[in-house]
Amino acid sequence: MIIEQCKIIRNDEVAGGIWEMEFSAPEIVSYYTGPGQFLEILLENKWSFTVRRPMSIANVEEKRITIIYKIFGRGTKILSESKIGGILDLLGPLGNVFSGWKEKYVPILVGGGVGLAPILNLFKECQKYKIHSNLILGARTGREHFIDHDPSNGIFLTTDDGTLGTSGTVIPTLENVFSVVDNPMVYACGPLPMLKAVQDFVIQNKIPAQLSVESYMGCGTGLCQGCVIKKRNIKAKAHSYHERYSLVCMDGPVYSADEVCFD
Amino acid sequence: MTDFRIQIGNIEFKNPIFTASGTFGYGNDVPDFVDVSKLGGIVTKSITLHPREGNPPPRIVETPSGMINSIGLANVGVDHYMREMVPSYSTIGTKIIMNIAGSTLDEYIEIIRKVESISSDIAGYEINISCPNVKKGGMEFGVDRSLTAELTRTLRTLTDRLLIVKLSPNVTDIAAIAVAAEESGANAVSAINTVVGMSINPMSWKSNIYTVFGGLSGPATKPIGLAAVQKIFHSVKIPIIGIGGITNSLDVIEYFLAGASAVQLGTVNYQDPSAGEKMIDELETYCKDVSIDSISSLVGKVKN
Protein backbone atom coordinates (compact mmCIF):
# COMPACT_ATOMS: atom_id res chain seq x y z
CA MET A 1 0.00 0.00 0.00
CA ILE A 2 1.00 3.57 -0.58
CA ILE A 3 -0.44 7.08 -0.36
CA GLU A 4 -0.70 8.64 -3.80
CA GLN A 5 -2.01 11.98 -5.07
CA CYS A 6 -4.20 10.87 -7.97
CA LYS A 7 -5.61 12.91 -10.83
CA ILE A 8 -9.33 12.51 -11.54
CA ILE A 9 -9.97 11.47 -15.14
CA ARG A 10 -13.72 10.88 -15.05
CA ASN A 11 -16.55 11.45 -12.57
CA ASP A 12 -20.02 10.63 -13.91
CA GLU A 13 -23.44 9.71 -12.62
CA VAL A 14 -23.97 6.35 -14.33
CA ALA A 15 -27.39 5.61 -12.81
CA GLY A 16 -29.77 7.22 -10.31
CA GLY A 17 -27.52 8.38 -7.47
CA ILE A 18 -24.74 5.98 -8.51
CA TRP A 19 -21.46 7.52 -9.59
CA GLU A 20 -18.36 6.21 -11.26
CA MET A 21 -15.01 7.90 -10.84
CA GLU A 22 -11.80 7.04 -12.58
CA PHE A 23 -8.37 8.34 -11.69
CA SER A 24 -4.78 7.87 -12.62
CA ALA A 25 -3.01 5.89 -9.88
CA PRO A 26 0.15 4.28 -11.28
CA GLU A 27 1.77 3.66 -7.91
CA ILE A 28 -1.31 2.15 -6.29
CA VAL A 29 -1.91 -0.02 -9.38
CA SER A 30 1.64 -1.37 -9.06
CA TYR A 31 0.66 -2.90 -5.68
CA TYR A 32 -2.81 -4.09 -6.76
CA THR A 33 -3.44 -7.83 -6.37
CA GLY A 34 -7.04 -8.32 -7.53
CA PRO A 35 -10.81 -7.88 -7.13
CA GLY A 36 -11.84 -7.41 -3.51
CA GLN A 37 -9.20 -4.81 -2.68
CA PHE A 38 -10.21 -1.28 -1.74
CA LEU A 39 -8.95 2.27 -1.41
CA GLU A 40 -9.25 4.86 1.35
CA ILE A 41 -10.11 8.31 0.03
CA LEU A 42 -9.17 11.44 1.96
CA LEU A 43 -11.60 14.21 1.12
CA GLU A 44 -10.58 17.79 0.53
CA ASN A 45 -10.76 20.03 3.59
CA LYS A 46 -9.61 16.94 5.37
CA TRP A 47 -10.34 17.87 8.97
CA SER A 48 -14.02 18.35 8.16
CA PHE A 49 -13.88 14.66 7.22
CA THR A 50 -11.48 13.11 9.68
CA VAL A 51 -11.64 9.55 8.46
CA ARG A 52 -10.84 8.39 4.97
CA ARG A 53 -13.74 6.85 3.00
CA PRO A 54 -13.22 3.19 2.09
CA MET A 55 -14.21 2.41 -1.52
CA SER A 56 -13.95 -0.91 -3.33
CA ILE A 57 -11.99 -0.99 -6.54
CA ALA A 58 -14.43 -1.51 -9.43
CA ASN A 59 -11.91 -1.75 -12.24
CA VAL A 60 -8.22 -1.49 -12.97
CA GLU A 61 -7.15 -0.66 -16.50
CA GLU A 62 -3.48 -0.09 -17.16
CA LYS A 63 -2.54 2.61 -14.62
CA ARG A 64 -6.09 3.71 -13.92
CA ILE A 65 -8.54 2.76 -11.19
CA THR A 66 -12.32 3.09 -11.18
CA ILE A 67 -14.55 3.26 -8.14
CA ILE A 68 -18.35 3.22 -7.94
CA TYR A 69 -20.04 5.16 -5.19
CA LYS A 70 -23.48 6.14 -4.09
CA ILE A 71 -24.28 9.52 -2.57
CA PHE A 72 -25.02 8.75 1.07
CA GLY A 73 -23.98 11.84 2.97
CA ARG A 74 -21.91 15.02 2.85
CA GLY A 75 -18.68 13.19 2.04
CA THR A 76 -19.92 11.33 -1.03
CA LYS A 77 -21.81 14.48 -2.14
CA ILE A 78 -18.50 16.37 -2.14
CA LEU A 79 -16.88 13.49 -4.01
CA SER A 80 -19.57 13.78 -6.70
CA GLU A 81 -18.73 17.48 -7.10
CA SER A 82 -15.03 16.75 -7.70
CA LYS A 83 -13.83 18.11 -11.02
CA ILE A 84 -11.90 16.27 -13.70
CA GLY A 85 -8.23 17.16 -13.35
CA GLY A 86 -8.60 17.57 -9.60
CA ILE A 87 -6.38 15.63 -7.21
CA LEU A 88 -7.52 13.02 -4.70
CA ASP A 89 -5.37 11.77 -1.83
CA LEU A 90 -5.70 7.98 -1.96
CA LEU A 91 -4.35 5.23 0.28
CA GLY A 92 -4.27 1.76 -1.17
CA PRO A 93 -4.61 -0.86 -2.34
CA LEU A 94 -5.88 -2.34 0.90
CA GLY A 95 -7.37 -5.62 2.00
CA ASN A 96 -7.52 -9.14 0.59
CA VAL A 97 -8.99 -10.51 -2.64
CA PHE A 98 -11.67 -12.93 -3.81
CA SER A 99 -10.09 -16.33 -4.32
CA GLY A 100 -10.87 -19.68 -5.90
CA TRP A 101 -12.60 -18.24 -8.96
CA LYS A 102 -9.78 -19.27 -11.30
CA GLU A 103 -10.02 -22.84 -10.05
CA LYS A 104 -12.60 -25.57 -10.56
CA TYR A 105 -15.66 -23.54 -9.51
CA VAL A 106 -18.28 -21.79 -11.62
CA PRO A 107 -18.56 -18.33 -10.07
CA ILE A 108 -21.97 -16.92 -9.24
CA LEU A 109 -21.47 -13.22 -8.53
CA VAL A 110 -24.06 -11.38 -6.46
CA GLY A 111 -23.99 -7.62 -5.95
CA GLY A 112 -26.34 -5.02 -4.61
CA GLY A 113 -26.27 -1.27 -4.06
CA VAL A 114 -22.72 0.08 -3.99
CA GLY A 115 -21.60 -3.44 -3.18
CA LEU A 116 -21.57 -4.08 -6.88
CA ALA A 117 -18.14 -2.44 -7.30
CA PRO A 118 -15.97 -5.41 -6.31
CA ILE A 119 -18.46 -7.80 -7.91
CA LEU A 120 -18.28 -6.01 -11.27
CA ASN A 121 -14.51 -6.00 -10.92
CA LEU A 122 -14.51 -9.76 -10.41
CA PHE A 123 -16.95 -10.19 -13.33
CA LYS A 124 -14.60 -8.33 -15.68
CA GLU A 125 -11.65 -10.30 -14.38
CA CYS A 126 -13.50 -13.57 -15.07
CA GLN A 127 -14.18 -12.36 -18.63
CA LYS A 128 -10.52 -11.50 -19.03
CA TYR A 129 -9.55 -15.05 -18.04
CA LYS A 130 -12.39 -16.50 -20.18
CA ILE A 131 -14.06 -18.01 -17.13
CA HIS A 132 -17.82 -18.25 -17.51
CA SER A 133 -19.55 -16.64 -14.54
CA ASN A 134 -23.10 -15.65 -13.66
CA LEU A 135 -23.78 -12.11 -12.51
CA ILE A 136 -26.79 -11.22 -10.38
CA LEU A 137 -27.24 -7.56 -9.50
CA GLY A 138 -29.96 -6.20 -7.26
CA ALA A 139 -31.27 -2.66 -6.81
CA ARG A 140 -34.29 -0.98 -5.33
CA THR A 141 -35.47 0.32 -8.69
CA GLY A 142 -34.59 0.19 -12.38
CA ARG A 143 -32.91 3.59 -12.58
CA GLU A 144 -30.19 2.40 -10.19
CA HIS A 145 -29.01 -0.20 -12.71
CA PHE A 146 -26.55 0.74 -15.42
CA ILE A 147 -25.95 -2.50 -17.29
CA ASP A 148 -28.41 -4.56 -19.32
CA HIS A 149 -30.51 -7.47 -18.14
CA ASP A 150 -29.12 -10.29 -20.32
CA PRO A 151 -30.00 -13.74 -18.95
CA SER A 152 -28.78 -15.57 -22.05
CA ASN A 153 -25.28 -14.27 -21.24
CA GLY A 154 -25.62 -14.96 -17.54
CA ILE A 155 -26.42 -11.38 -16.46
CA PHE A 156 -29.50 -11.16 -14.24
CA LEU A 157 -30.87 -7.93 -12.85
CA THR A 158 -33.41 -7.69 -10.07
CA THR A 159 -35.32 -4.74 -8.66
CA ASP A 160 -37.34 -4.49 -5.46
CA ASP A 161 -40.11 -2.64 -7.34
CA GLY A 162 -40.05 -4.79 -10.47
CA THR A 163 -39.22 -1.90 -12.81
CA LEU A 164 -36.31 -3.78 -14.40
CA GLY A 165 -35.30 -7.44 -14.66
CA THR A 166 -36.82 -9.83 -12.16
CA SER A 167 -39.01 -8.39 -9.44
CA GLY A 168 -37.83 -8.98 -5.87
CA THR A 169 -34.50 -9.53 -4.15
CA VAL A 170 -31.48 -11.30 -5.58
CA ILE A 171 -32.25 -14.48 -3.61
CA PRO A 172 -34.88 -16.15 -5.90
CA THR A 173 -32.61 -15.51 -8.90
CA LEU A 174 -29.66 -16.91 -6.95
CA GLU A 175 -31.73 -20.04 -6.22
CA ASN A 176 -32.59 -20.43 -9.92
CA VAL A 177 -29.03 -19.97 -11.10
CA PHE A 178 -27.72 -22.28 -8.39
CA SER A 179 -30.11 -25.02 -9.50
CA VAL A 180 -28.61 -25.14 -13.00
CA VAL A 181 -24.90 -24.60 -12.25
CA ASP A 182 -22.53 -27.46 -11.49
CA ASN A 183 -19.90 -26.85 -8.86
CA PRO A 184 -20.83 -23.24 -8.05
CA MET A 185 -19.05 -20.82 -5.80
CA VAL A 186 -20.87 -17.67 -4.70
CA TYR A 187 -19.19 -14.26 -4.37
CA ALA A 188 -21.28 -11.49 -2.87
CA CYS A 189 -21.08 -7.89 -1.79
CA GLY A 190 -23.90 -5.54 -0.92
CA PRO A 191 -26.13 -4.15 1.80
CA LEU A 192 -26.35 -6.00 5.09
CA PRO A 193 -29.80 -7.60 4.55
CA MET A 194 -28.62 -8.94 1.18
CA LEU A 195 -25.39 -10.35 2.61
CA LYS A 196 -27.30 -11.99 5.45
CA ALA A 197 -29.77 -13.57 3.02
CA VAL A 198 -26.95 -14.81 0.77
CA GLN A 199 -25.11 -16.16 3.80
CA ASP A 200 -28.21 -18.05 5.00
CA PHE A 201 -28.76 -19.49 1.52
CA VAL A 202 -25.19 -20.68 0.94
CA ILE A 203 -24.84 -22.16 4.40
CA GLN A 204 -28.16 -24.05 4.10
CA ASN A 205 -27.17 -25.37 0.69
CA LYS A 206 -23.54 -26.00 1.64
CA ILE A 207 -22.25 -23.85 -1.23
CA PRO A 208 -18.74 -22.43 -0.88
CA ALA A 209 -19.01 -18.65 -0.79
CA GLN A 210 -17.07 -15.50 -0.11
CA LEU A 211 -18.61 -12.28 1.14
CA SER A 212 -17.05 -8.86 0.93
CA VAL A 213 -18.22 -6.99 4.02
CA GLU A 214 -18.53 -3.31 4.78
CA SER A 215 -17.40 -1.70 7.99
CA TYR A 216 -16.99 1.79 9.44
CA MET A 217 -13.24 2.33 9.16
CA GLY A 218 -10.94 4.72 10.94
CA CYS A 219 -7.72 4.17 9.01
CA GLY A 220 -7.61 1.12 6.72
CA THR A 221 -4.15 0.17 7.95
CA GLY A 222 -4.86 -1.78 11.15
CA LEU A 223 -3.70 1.03 13.39
CA CYS A 224 -7.01 2.13 14.90
CA GLN A 225 -8.55 -1.32 15.44
CA GLY A 226 -11.95 0.22 14.81
CA CYS A 227 -13.44 -1.75 11.90
CA VAL A 228 -14.04 -5.11 13.55
CA ILE A 229 -16.68 -7.66 12.58
CA LYS A 230 -17.85 -10.48 14.81
CA LYS A 231 -16.70 -13.97 13.92
CA ARG A 232 -19.09 -16.94 13.71
CA ASN A 233 -19.02 -19.98 15.95
CA ILE A 234 -16.45 -18.66 18.38
CA LYS A 235 -15.75 -20.56 21.53
CA ALA A 236 -15.90 -18.25 24.53
CA LYS A 237 -12.55 -17.82 26.19
CA ALA A 238 -11.68 -15.72 29.21
CA HIS A 239 -8.79 -13.99 27.46
CA SER A 240 -8.27 -13.75 23.74
CA TYR A 241 -7.30 -11.38 20.96
CA HIS A 242 -8.84 -11.36 17.46
CA GLU A 243 -10.64 -14.63 18.11
CA ARG A 244 -14.02 -13.03 18.74
CA TYR A 245 -13.54 -10.09 16.36
CA SER A 246 -11.75 -9.79 13.05
CA LEU A 247 -10.23 -6.59 11.68
CA VAL A 248 -11.97 -5.96 8.35
CA CYS A 249 -9.24 -3.70 6.90
CA MET A 250 -6.46 -6.24 7.47
CA ASP A 251 -8.16 -9.66 7.57
CA GLY A 252 -10.94 -8.73 5.11
CA PRO A 253 -12.91 -7.31 3.49
CA VAL A 254 -13.42 -10.73 1.84
CA TYR A 255 -14.41 -13.54 4.20
CA SER A 256 -15.58 -17.07 3.72
CA ALA A 257 -19.36 -17.00 4.34
CA ASP A 258 -19.05 -19.26 7.38
CA GLU A 259 -16.46 -17.03 9.06
CA VAL A 260 -18.43 -13.90 9.93
CA CYS A 261 -21.53 -13.04 11.87
CA PHE A 262 -23.79 -10.12 10.96
CA ASP A 263 -25.92 -10.06 14.14
CA MET B 1 20.80 23.07 11.80
CA THR B 2 18.37 23.11 14.70
CA ASP B 3 18.98 20.83 17.64
CA PHE B 4 15.90 18.65 17.98
CA ARG B 5 17.26 16.39 20.69
CA ILE B 6 15.29 16.29 23.90
CA GLN B 7 15.93 14.67 27.25
CA ILE B 8 13.40 12.89 29.44
CA GLY B 9 14.84 11.36 32.60
CA ASN B 10 18.15 9.86 31.55
CA ILE B 11 17.04 9.11 28.01
CA GLU B 12 17.87 11.26 25.03
CA PHE B 13 15.43 11.24 22.10
CA LYS B 14 16.63 12.38 18.68
CA ASN B 15 13.57 14.57 18.23
CA PRO B 16 10.36 15.40 20.11
CA ILE B 17 7.87 13.79 17.70
CA PHE B 18 6.41 10.59 19.13
CA THR B 19 3.34 8.64 18.11
CA ALA B 20 0.53 8.30 20.63
CA SER B 21 -0.65 5.08 22.17
CA GLY B 22 -3.36 3.24 20.28
CA THR B 23 -2.67 5.02 17.00
CA PHE B 24 0.49 3.29 15.85
CA GLY B 25 0.12 -0.38 16.77
CA TYR B 26 3.16 -1.86 18.43
CA GLY B 27 5.51 0.15 16.23
CA ASN B 28 6.60 -2.89 14.22
CA ASP B 29 3.30 -3.46 12.42
CA VAL B 30 2.85 -0.14 10.61
CA PRO B 31 2.64 0.16 6.79
CA ASP B 32 5.89 -0.39 4.89
CA PHE B 33 5.93 3.12 3.44
CA VAL B 34 6.44 4.59 6.92
CA ASP B 35 10.02 5.19 8.03
CA VAL B 36 9.62 4.84 11.80
CA SER B 37 13.33 5.48 12.36
CA LYS B 38 12.71 9.18 11.70
CA LEU B 39 10.45 9.43 14.75
CA GLY B 40 11.73 10.51 18.12
CA GLY B 41 9.79 7.70 19.74
CA ILE B 42 6.84 5.37 19.49
CA VAL B 43 4.36 4.77 22.28
CA THR B 44 2.77 1.36 21.85
CA LYS B 45 -0.86 0.40 22.12
CA SER B 46 -1.89 -0.15 25.71
CA ILE B 47 -0.72 -3.58 26.80
CA THR B 48 -2.58 -5.44 29.50
CA LEU B 49 -1.74 -8.49 31.59
CA HIS B 50 -4.01 -10.74 29.52
CA PRO B 51 -4.97 -10.46 25.83
CA ARG B 52 -8.13 -8.44 25.22
CA GLU B 53 -10.63 -8.62 22.36
CA GLY B 54 -11.82 -5.06 22.91
CA ASN B 55 -15.34 -3.72 22.66
CA PRO B 56 -18.07 -4.84 20.25
CA PRO B 57 -18.56 -2.63 17.16
CA PRO B 58 -19.35 0.13 16.39
CA ARG B 59 -16.07 1.31 17.88
CA ILE B 60 -15.47 4.55 15.99
CA VAL B 61 -17.38 7.46 14.52
CA GLU B 62 -16.32 10.64 12.78
CA THR B 63 -17.25 13.91 14.52
CA PRO B 64 -16.61 17.56 13.61
CA SER B 65 -12.81 17.97 13.32
CA GLY B 66 -12.26 14.71 15.09
CA MET B 67 -13.52 11.27 15.88
CA ILE B 68 -14.74 9.24 18.82
CA ASN B 69 -13.32 5.82 19.54
CA SER B 70 -14.10 3.10 21.99
CA ILE B 71 -11.76 0.27 21.10
CA GLY B 72 -11.65 -1.13 24.62
CA LEU B 73 -7.90 -1.78 24.91
CA ALA B 74 -7.83 -4.58 22.33
CA ASN B 75 -4.30 -5.97 22.54
CA VAL B 76 -2.22 -9.13 22.45
CA GLY B 77 -1.37 -9.17 26.16
CA VAL B 78 2.04 -8.78 27.77
CA ASP B 79 3.33 -12.35 27.25
CA HIS B 80 2.70 -12.39 23.51
CA TYR B 81 3.99 -8.83 23.26
CA MET B 82 7.29 -9.69 24.94
CA ARG B 83 7.72 -12.85 22.90
CA GLU B 84 6.61 -11.71 19.45
CA MET B 85 6.94 -7.93 19.26
CA VAL B 86 9.77 -6.81 21.50
CA PRO B 87 12.61 -8.67 19.69
CA SER B 88 12.00 -6.51 16.57
CA TYR B 89 12.80 -3.37 18.56
CA SER B 90 16.55 -4.02 18.47
CA THR B 91 16.61 -2.83 14.83
CA ILE B 92 13.64 -0.43 14.74
CA GLY B 93 15.78 2.71 14.87
CA THR B 94 13.72 4.66 17.37
CA LYS B 95 12.88 4.60 21.07
CA ILE B 96 9.98 2.45 22.19
CA ILE B 97 7.80 3.45 25.10
CA MET B 98 5.53 0.66 26.22
CA ASN B 99 2.09 1.84 27.29
CA ILE B 100 0.56 -0.32 29.99
CA ALA B 101 -2.96 -0.48 31.40
CA GLY B 102 -4.39 -2.40 34.30
CA SER B 103 -7.60 -2.64 36.24
CA THR B 104 -5.90 -3.12 39.59
CA LEU B 105 -2.61 -2.05 41.12
CA ASP B 106 -1.52 -5.70 41.07
CA GLU B 107 -2.04 -5.94 37.31
CA TYR B 108 0.24 -2.96 36.65
CA ILE B 109 2.82 -4.49 39.00
CA GLU B 110 2.66 -7.88 37.32
CA ILE B 111 3.08 -6.41 33.83
CA ILE B 112 6.16 -4.41 34.85
CA ARG B 113 7.67 -7.41 36.67
CA LYS B 114 7.28 -9.51 33.52
CA VAL B 115 8.91 -6.85 31.34
CA GLU B 116 11.72 -6.20 33.80
CA SER B 117 12.54 -9.92 34.04
CA ILE B 118 13.66 -9.99 30.39
CA SER B 119 16.37 -7.92 28.75
CA SER B 120 14.81 -5.71 26.07
CA ASP B 121 15.09 -2.49 24.10
CA ILE B 122 12.10 -0.85 25.74
CA ALA B 123 13.09 2.68 26.77
CA GLY B 124 10.32 3.22 29.26
CA TYR B 125 6.71 2.94 30.27
CA GLU B 126 3.76 5.17 29.76
CA ILE B 127 1.22 4.38 32.43
CA ASN B 128 -2.34 4.57 31.15
CA ILE B 129 -4.45 5.74 34.05
CA SER B 130 -6.95 7.42 31.80
CA CYS B 131 -8.67 5.04 29.38
CA PRO B 132 -12.29 6.20 29.32
CA ASN B 133 -13.60 3.21 27.38
CA VAL B 134 -13.40 0.18 29.62
CA LYS B 135 -14.97 -0.20 33.00
CA LYS B 136 -11.63 -0.94 34.59
CA GLY B 137 -9.12 0.77 32.33
CA GLY B 138 -7.21 2.48 35.07
CA MET B 139 -9.51 5.48 34.97
CA GLU B 140 -10.24 5.21 38.68
CA PHE B 141 -6.53 5.85 39.26
CA GLY B 142 -6.46 8.76 36.84
CA VAL B 143 -9.17 10.80 38.51
CA ASP B 144 -7.75 10.43 42.02
CA ARG B 145 -4.60 12.12 43.29
CA SER B 146 -3.82 9.64 46.02
CA LEU B 147 -4.39 6.59 43.82
CA THR B 148 -2.20 8.15 41.11
CA ALA B 149 0.48 8.74 43.73
CA GLU B 150 0.24 5.22 45.14
CA LEU B 151 0.40 3.62 41.67
CA THR B 152 3.32 5.77 40.53
CA ARG B 153 5.25 5.28 43.78
CA THR B 154 4.80 1.50 43.62
CA LEU B 155 5.81 1.18 39.97
CA ARG B 156 8.81 3.47 40.59
CA THR B 157 10.24 0.86 42.96
CA LEU B 158 10.05 -1.80 40.23
CA THR B 159 11.93 -0.13 37.40
CA ASP B 160 14.73 2.27 36.55
CA ARG B 161 13.28 2.79 33.10
CA LEU B 162 11.38 5.96 32.19
CA LEU B 163 8.04 6.24 33.90
CA ILE B 164 5.59 8.54 32.13
CA VAL B 165 2.09 8.99 33.54
CA LYS B 166 -0.61 9.67 30.94
CA LEU B 167 -3.23 12.03 32.25
CA SER B 168 -6.93 12.30 31.58
CA PRO B 169 -8.61 15.58 30.70
CA ASN B 170 -11.79 14.23 32.27
CA VAL B 171 -10.89 15.54 35.73
CA THR B 172 -11.51 18.71 37.71
CA ASP B 173 -7.85 19.64 38.17
CA ILE B 174 -5.37 17.95 35.82
CA ALA B 175 -2.42 19.86 37.28
CA ALA B 176 -3.07 18.36 40.72
CA ILE B 177 -2.86 14.83 39.27
CA ALA B 178 0.36 15.81 37.47
CA VAL B 179 1.84 17.01 40.76
CA ALA B 180 0.90 13.71 42.41
CA ALA B 181 2.72 11.83 39.62
CA GLU B 182 5.79 14.06 39.88
CA GLU B 183 6.02 13.77 43.66
CA SER B 184 5.77 9.98 43.36
CA GLY B 185 8.69 9.63 41.00
CA ALA B 186 7.34 9.96 37.47
CA ASN B 187 9.95 11.15 34.95
CA ALA B 188 7.33 12.90 32.84
CA VAL B 189 3.62 13.25 32.29
CA SER B 190 1.78 13.05 28.98
CA ALA B 191 -1.44 14.97 28.41
CA ILE B 192 -4.08 14.60 27.26
CA ASN B 193 -5.80 11.27 26.74
CA THR B 194 -9.11 11.44 24.87
CA VAL B 195 -12.00 13.58 26.03
CA VAL B 196 -15.19 11.72 26.93
CA GLY B 197 -17.64 12.28 24.11
CA MET B 198 -20.81 11.03 22.49
CA SER B 199 -22.41 10.96 19.05
CA ILE B 200 -26.03 10.00 18.36
CA ASN B 201 -27.72 8.82 15.17
CA PRO B 202 -30.84 11.01 14.91
CA MET B 203 -32.60 8.45 12.71
CA SER B 204 -32.11 5.35 14.87
CA TRP B 205 -31.89 7.31 18.17
CA LYS B 206 -28.91 5.15 19.09
CA SER B 207 -25.43 6.15 20.15
CA ASN B 208 -22.98 5.74 17.27
CA ILE B 209 -20.66 3.93 19.68
CA TYR B 210 -21.51 0.55 21.21
CA THR B 211 -20.32 1.58 24.67
CA VAL B 212 -22.44 4.76 24.39
CA PHE B 213 -19.55 7.05 25.35
CA GLY B 214 -16.13 7.08 23.75
CA GLY B 215 -12.97 9.14 23.60
CA LEU B 216 -12.88 12.23 21.40
CA SER B 217 -9.62 12.88 19.55
CA GLY B 218 -8.39 14.95 16.61
CA PRO B 219 -8.11 18.72 16.09
CA ALA B 220 -11.33 19.29 18.07
CA THR B 221 -9.31 18.47 21.21
CA LYS B 222 -6.28 20.68 20.53
CA PRO B 223 -7.43 23.68 22.59
CA ILE B 224 -8.22 21.33 25.49
CA GLY B 225 -4.79 19.73 25.25
CA LEU B 226 -2.99 23.07 25.03
CA ALA B 227 -4.79 24.41 28.10
CA ALA B 228 -4.00 21.24 30.03
CA VAL B 229 -0.29 21.45 29.13
CA GLN B 230 -0.12 25.11 30.13
CA LYS B 231 -1.80 24.43 33.49
CA ILE B 232 0.51 21.49 34.20
CA PHE B 233 3.55 23.52 33.12
CA HIS B 234 2.94 25.98 35.93
CA SER B 235 2.70 23.17 38.49
CA VAL B 236 5.49 20.67 37.78
CA LYS B 237 9.17 20.66 36.82
CA ILE B 238 9.26 17.31 35.00
CA PRO B 239 8.84 17.32 31.21
CA ILE B 240 5.35 17.32 29.73
CA ILE B 241 4.55 15.42 26.55
CA GLY B 242 1.75 17.26 24.78
CA ILE B 243 -1.00 15.32 23.04
CA GLY B 244 -4.25 16.33 21.40
CA GLY B 245 -5.15 17.20 17.82
CA ILE B 246 -1.70 17.80 16.37
CA THR B 247 -1.81 17.66 12.58
CA ASN B 248 1.11 19.86 11.47
CA SER B 249 4.37 21.42 12.65
CA LEU B 250 2.74 24.66 13.80
CA ASP B 251 0.57 22.64 16.17
CA VAL B 252 3.79 21.18 17.57
CA ILE B 253 5.15 24.70 18.10
CA GLU B 254 1.96 25.69 19.95
CA TYR B 255 2.35 22.74 22.31
CA PHE B 256 5.99 23.65 22.96
CA LEU B 257 5.05 27.25 23.71
CA ALA B 258 2.38 26.01 26.11
CA GLY B 259 4.98 23.99 28.00
CA ALA B 260 5.47 20.66 26.24
CA SER B 261 8.98 19.24 25.83
CA ALA B 262 7.80 16.64 23.34
CA VAL B 263 4.56 15.74 21.59
CA GLN B 264 2.63 12.68 20.53
CA LEU B 265 0.68 12.36 17.28
CA GLY B 266 -2.54 10.40 17.37
CA THR B 267 -5.50 10.74 15.03
CA VAL B 268 -3.37 12.21 12.23
CA ASN B 269 -1.74 8.77 11.86
CA TYR B 270 -5.09 7.44 10.67
CA GLN B 271 -5.10 9.83 7.70
CA ASP B 272 -1.38 9.38 7.09
CA PRO B 273 0.83 7.10 9.19
CA SER B 274 3.87 8.94 7.81
CA ALA B 275 2.61 12.31 9.14
CA GLY B 276 5.30 12.34 11.84
CA GLU B 277 8.19 12.08 9.40
CA LYS B 278 6.78 14.97 7.38
CA MET B 279 6.30 17.10 10.50
CA ILE B 280 9.94 16.72 11.47
CA ASP B 281 10.98 18.18 8.11
CA GLU B 282 8.45 21.00 8.47
CA LEU B 283 9.74 21.80 11.96
CA GLU B 284 13.25 22.15 10.58
CA THR B 285 11.98 24.78 8.15
CA TYR B 286 10.06 26.66 10.85
CA CYS B 287 13.02 26.74 13.20
CA LYS B 288 15.33 27.96 10.44
CA ASP B 289 12.87 30.69 9.45
CA VAL B 290 12.56 32.05 12.99
CA SER B 291 16.24 31.38 13.86
CA ILE B 292 15.79 28.88 16.66
CA ASP B 293 18.89 26.81 17.47
CA SER B 294 17.23 24.37 19.82
CA ILE B 295 13.62 23.23 19.92
CA SER B 296 13.85 23.00 23.71
CA SER B 297 14.30 26.77 23.92
CA LEU B 298 10.61 27.15 23.02
CA VAL B 299 9.25 25.22 26.00
CA GLY B 300 6.72 27.30 27.93
CA LYS B 301 7.56 30.53 26.11
CA VAL B 302 3.97 31.57 25.43
CA LYS B 303 3.63 35.29 26.18
CA ASN B 304 0.86 35.76 28.71
Tab-separated table of C-alpha atoms in Angstrom, chain A residues 12-13 29 71 80 110-111 120 131 139 152 207:
chain	number	residue	atom	x	y	z
A	12	ASP	CA	-20.021	10.625	-13.909
A	13	GLU	CA	-23.442	9.708	-12.616
A	29	VAL	CA	-1.906	-0.021	-9.376
A	71	ILE	CA	-24.280	9.516	-2.570
A	80	SER	CA	-19.572	13.776	-6.705
A	110	VAL	CA	-24.060	-11.384	-6.464
A	111	GLY	CA	-23.990	-7.616	-5.953
A	120	LEU	CA	-18.276	-6.007	-11.266
A	131	ILE	CA	-14.064	-18.006	-17.133
A	139	ALA	CA	-31.267	-2.662	-6.815
A	152	SER	CA	-28.776	-15.566	-22.054
A	207	ILE	CA	-22.250	-23.848	-1.227
